[in-house]
CSV table of C-alpha atoms and ligand atoms in Angstrom, one decimal:
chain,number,residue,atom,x,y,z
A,1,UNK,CA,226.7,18.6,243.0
A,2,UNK,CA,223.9,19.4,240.2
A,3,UNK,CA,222.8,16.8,238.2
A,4,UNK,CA,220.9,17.0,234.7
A,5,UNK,CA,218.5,14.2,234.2
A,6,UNK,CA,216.2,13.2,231.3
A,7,UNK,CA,214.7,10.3,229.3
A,8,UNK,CA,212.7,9.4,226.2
A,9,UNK,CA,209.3,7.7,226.9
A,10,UNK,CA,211.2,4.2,227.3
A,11,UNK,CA,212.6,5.7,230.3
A,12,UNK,CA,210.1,8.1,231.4
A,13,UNK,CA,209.2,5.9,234.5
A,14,UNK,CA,212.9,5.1,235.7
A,15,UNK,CA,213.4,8.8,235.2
A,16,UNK,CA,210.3,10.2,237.7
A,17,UNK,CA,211.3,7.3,239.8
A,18,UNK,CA,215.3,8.6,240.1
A,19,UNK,CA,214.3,11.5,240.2
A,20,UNK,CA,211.9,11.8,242.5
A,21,UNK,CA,214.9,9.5,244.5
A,22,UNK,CA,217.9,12.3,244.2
A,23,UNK,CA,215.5,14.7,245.3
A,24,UNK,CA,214.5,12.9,248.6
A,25,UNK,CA,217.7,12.4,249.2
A,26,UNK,CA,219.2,16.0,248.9
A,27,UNK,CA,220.6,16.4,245.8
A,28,UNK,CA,220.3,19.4,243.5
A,29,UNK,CA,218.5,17.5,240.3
A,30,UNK,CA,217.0,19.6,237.3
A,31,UNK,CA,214.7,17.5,234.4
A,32,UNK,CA,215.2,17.8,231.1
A,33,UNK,CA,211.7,15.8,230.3
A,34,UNK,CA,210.4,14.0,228.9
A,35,UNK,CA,207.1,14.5,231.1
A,36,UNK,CA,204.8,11.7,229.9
A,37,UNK,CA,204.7,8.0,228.0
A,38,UNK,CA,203.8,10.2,225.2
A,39,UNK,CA,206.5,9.0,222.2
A,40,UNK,CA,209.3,10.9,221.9
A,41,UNK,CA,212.9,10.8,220.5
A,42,UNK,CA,215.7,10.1,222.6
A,43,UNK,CA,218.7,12.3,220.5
A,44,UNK,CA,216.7,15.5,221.7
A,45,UNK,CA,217.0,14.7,225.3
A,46,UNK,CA,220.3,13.4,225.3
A,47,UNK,CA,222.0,16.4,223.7
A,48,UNK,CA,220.0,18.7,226.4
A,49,UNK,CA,221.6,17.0,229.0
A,50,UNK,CA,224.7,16.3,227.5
A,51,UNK,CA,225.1,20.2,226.6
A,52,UNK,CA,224.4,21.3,230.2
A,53,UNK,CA,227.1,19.3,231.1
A,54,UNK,CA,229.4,19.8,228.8
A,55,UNK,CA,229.1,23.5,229.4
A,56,UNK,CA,229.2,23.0,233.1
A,57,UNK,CA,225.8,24.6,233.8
A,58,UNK,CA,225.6,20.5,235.6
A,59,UNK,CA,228.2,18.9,237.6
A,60,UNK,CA,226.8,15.6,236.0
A,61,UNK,CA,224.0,14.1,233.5
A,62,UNK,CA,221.7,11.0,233.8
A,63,UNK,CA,220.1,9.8,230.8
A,64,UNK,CA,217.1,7.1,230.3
A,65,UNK,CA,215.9,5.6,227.4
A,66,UNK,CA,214.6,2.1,226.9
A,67,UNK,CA,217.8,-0.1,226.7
A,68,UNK,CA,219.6,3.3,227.3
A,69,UNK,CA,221.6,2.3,224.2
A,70,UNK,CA,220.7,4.9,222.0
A,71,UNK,CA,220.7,7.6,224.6
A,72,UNK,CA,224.0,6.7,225.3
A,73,UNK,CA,225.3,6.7,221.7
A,74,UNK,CA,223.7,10.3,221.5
A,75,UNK,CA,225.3,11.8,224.4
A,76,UNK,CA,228.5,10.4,223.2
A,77,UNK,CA,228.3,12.6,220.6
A,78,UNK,CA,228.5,15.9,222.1
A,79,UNK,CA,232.0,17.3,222.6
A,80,UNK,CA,233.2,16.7,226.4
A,81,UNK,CA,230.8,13.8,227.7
A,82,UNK,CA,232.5,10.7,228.3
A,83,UNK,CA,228.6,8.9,229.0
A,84,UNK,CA,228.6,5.2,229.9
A,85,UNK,CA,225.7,2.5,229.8
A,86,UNK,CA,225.1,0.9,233.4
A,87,UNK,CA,223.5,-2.4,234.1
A,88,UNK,CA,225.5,-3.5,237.6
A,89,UNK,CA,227.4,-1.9,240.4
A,90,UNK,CA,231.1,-3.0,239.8
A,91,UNK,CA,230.7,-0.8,236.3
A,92,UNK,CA,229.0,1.8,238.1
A,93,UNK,CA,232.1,2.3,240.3
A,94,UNK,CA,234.7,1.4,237.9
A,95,UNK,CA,233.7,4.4,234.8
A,96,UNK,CA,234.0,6.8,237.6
A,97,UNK,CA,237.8,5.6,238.5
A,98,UNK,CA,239.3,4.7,235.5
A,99,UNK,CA,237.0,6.6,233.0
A,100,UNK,CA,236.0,10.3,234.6
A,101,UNK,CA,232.2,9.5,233.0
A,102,UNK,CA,230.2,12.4,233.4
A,103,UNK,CA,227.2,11.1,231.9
A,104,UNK,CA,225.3,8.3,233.2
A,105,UNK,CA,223.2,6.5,230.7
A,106,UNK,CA,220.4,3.3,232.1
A,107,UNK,CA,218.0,1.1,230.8
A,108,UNK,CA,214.5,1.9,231.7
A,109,UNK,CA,213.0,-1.7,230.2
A,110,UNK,CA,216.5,-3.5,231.2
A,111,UNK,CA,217.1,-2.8,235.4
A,112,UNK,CA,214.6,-2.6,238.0
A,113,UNK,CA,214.2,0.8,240.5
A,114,UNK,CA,216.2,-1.2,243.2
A,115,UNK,CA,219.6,-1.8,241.0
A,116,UNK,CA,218.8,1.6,239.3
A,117,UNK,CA,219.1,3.2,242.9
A,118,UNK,CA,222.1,1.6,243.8
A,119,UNK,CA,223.7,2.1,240.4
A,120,UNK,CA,223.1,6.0,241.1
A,121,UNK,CA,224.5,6.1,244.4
A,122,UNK,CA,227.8,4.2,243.5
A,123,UNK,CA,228.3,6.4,240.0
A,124,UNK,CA,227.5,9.7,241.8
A,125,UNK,CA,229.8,9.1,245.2
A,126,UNK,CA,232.7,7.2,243.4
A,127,UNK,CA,235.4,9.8,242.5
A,128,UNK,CA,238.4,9.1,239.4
A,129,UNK,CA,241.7,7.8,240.2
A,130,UNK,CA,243.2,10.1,237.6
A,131,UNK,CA,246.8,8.8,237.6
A,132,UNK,CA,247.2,6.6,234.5
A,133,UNK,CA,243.6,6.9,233.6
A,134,UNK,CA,244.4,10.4,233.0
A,135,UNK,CA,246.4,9.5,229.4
A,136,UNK,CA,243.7,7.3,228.7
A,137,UNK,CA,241.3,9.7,229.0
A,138,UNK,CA,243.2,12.8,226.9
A,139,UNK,CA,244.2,10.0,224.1
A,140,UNK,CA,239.9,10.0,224.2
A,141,UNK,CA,240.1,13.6,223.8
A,142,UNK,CA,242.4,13.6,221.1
A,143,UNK,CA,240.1,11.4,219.0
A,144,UNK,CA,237.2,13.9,219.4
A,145,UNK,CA,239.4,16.1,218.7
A,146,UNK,CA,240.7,14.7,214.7
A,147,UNK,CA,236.9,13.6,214.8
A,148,UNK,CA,235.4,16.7,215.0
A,149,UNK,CA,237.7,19.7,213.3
B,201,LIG,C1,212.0,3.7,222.1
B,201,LIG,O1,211.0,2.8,221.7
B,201,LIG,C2,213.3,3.0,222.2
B,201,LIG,O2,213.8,2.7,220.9
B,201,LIG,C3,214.3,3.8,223.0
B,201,LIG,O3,213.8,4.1,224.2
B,201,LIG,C4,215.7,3.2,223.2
B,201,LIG,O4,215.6,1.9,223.7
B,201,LIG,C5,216.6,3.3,222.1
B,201,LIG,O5,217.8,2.9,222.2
């Protein structure tokens, strides 16, 4: 699996510290920056992550920013990503089954490493149900779809 990650300054830390996690333990991670505290905007990093996934160059995207609201909202916005905000594990596992996210968005001021780690490892080793979540997630589709043309 490839994963895309990248944050804004709010999440620079949590980002190097993910990072730096995914890598130690074998998995194929590219970063999209940011590469300091230096203040940034979060939109930019969000839609380079968003559009590798979306065009498949990544399996999956993680995305930092301070509460990770924004980022999240950002990602959202590119056609394809289905990015949620994580703060505990039982989310982390259920957007993979019921809603196929591909983007993982986290709160660089909100969680600690520790819950961070274990938010990771349950999003990126939990696989979708598909059955009905399948209609739920083309009725999603079909929104971006009216929204977008
Ligand atoms: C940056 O100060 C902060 O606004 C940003 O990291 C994020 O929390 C926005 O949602």
């Amino acid at each position: 699996m490839k994963i895309a990650i990248g944050s804004d300054h709010g999440g620079f830390e949590l980002k190097e510290h993910i990072l730096n996690y995914l890598l130690s333990h074998g998995y194929n991670v590219d970063d999209f920056g940011t590469d300091s505290l230096e203040s940034t905007d979060y939109p930019i990093f969000a839609l380079n992550v968003s559009k590798s996934v979306a065009n498949k160059t990544h399996d999956r995207g993680i995305v930092i920013c301070g509460t990770g609201v924004g980022i999240s909202i950002a990602a959202n916005k590119v056609r394809g990503i289905r990015c949620a905000l994580v703060s505990d594990c039982f989310s982390a596992k259920a957007t993979r089954q019921h809603n196929d996210t591909n983007v993982l968005a986290l709160g660089g001021r909100v969680i600690g490493k520790g819950l961070a780690e274990e938010i990771v490892d349950i999003w990126i080793n939990t696989e979708f149900e598909g059955g009905r979540h399948n209609r739920r997630i083309d009725l999603i589709t079909d929104i971006e779809k009216l929204e977008k043309s």
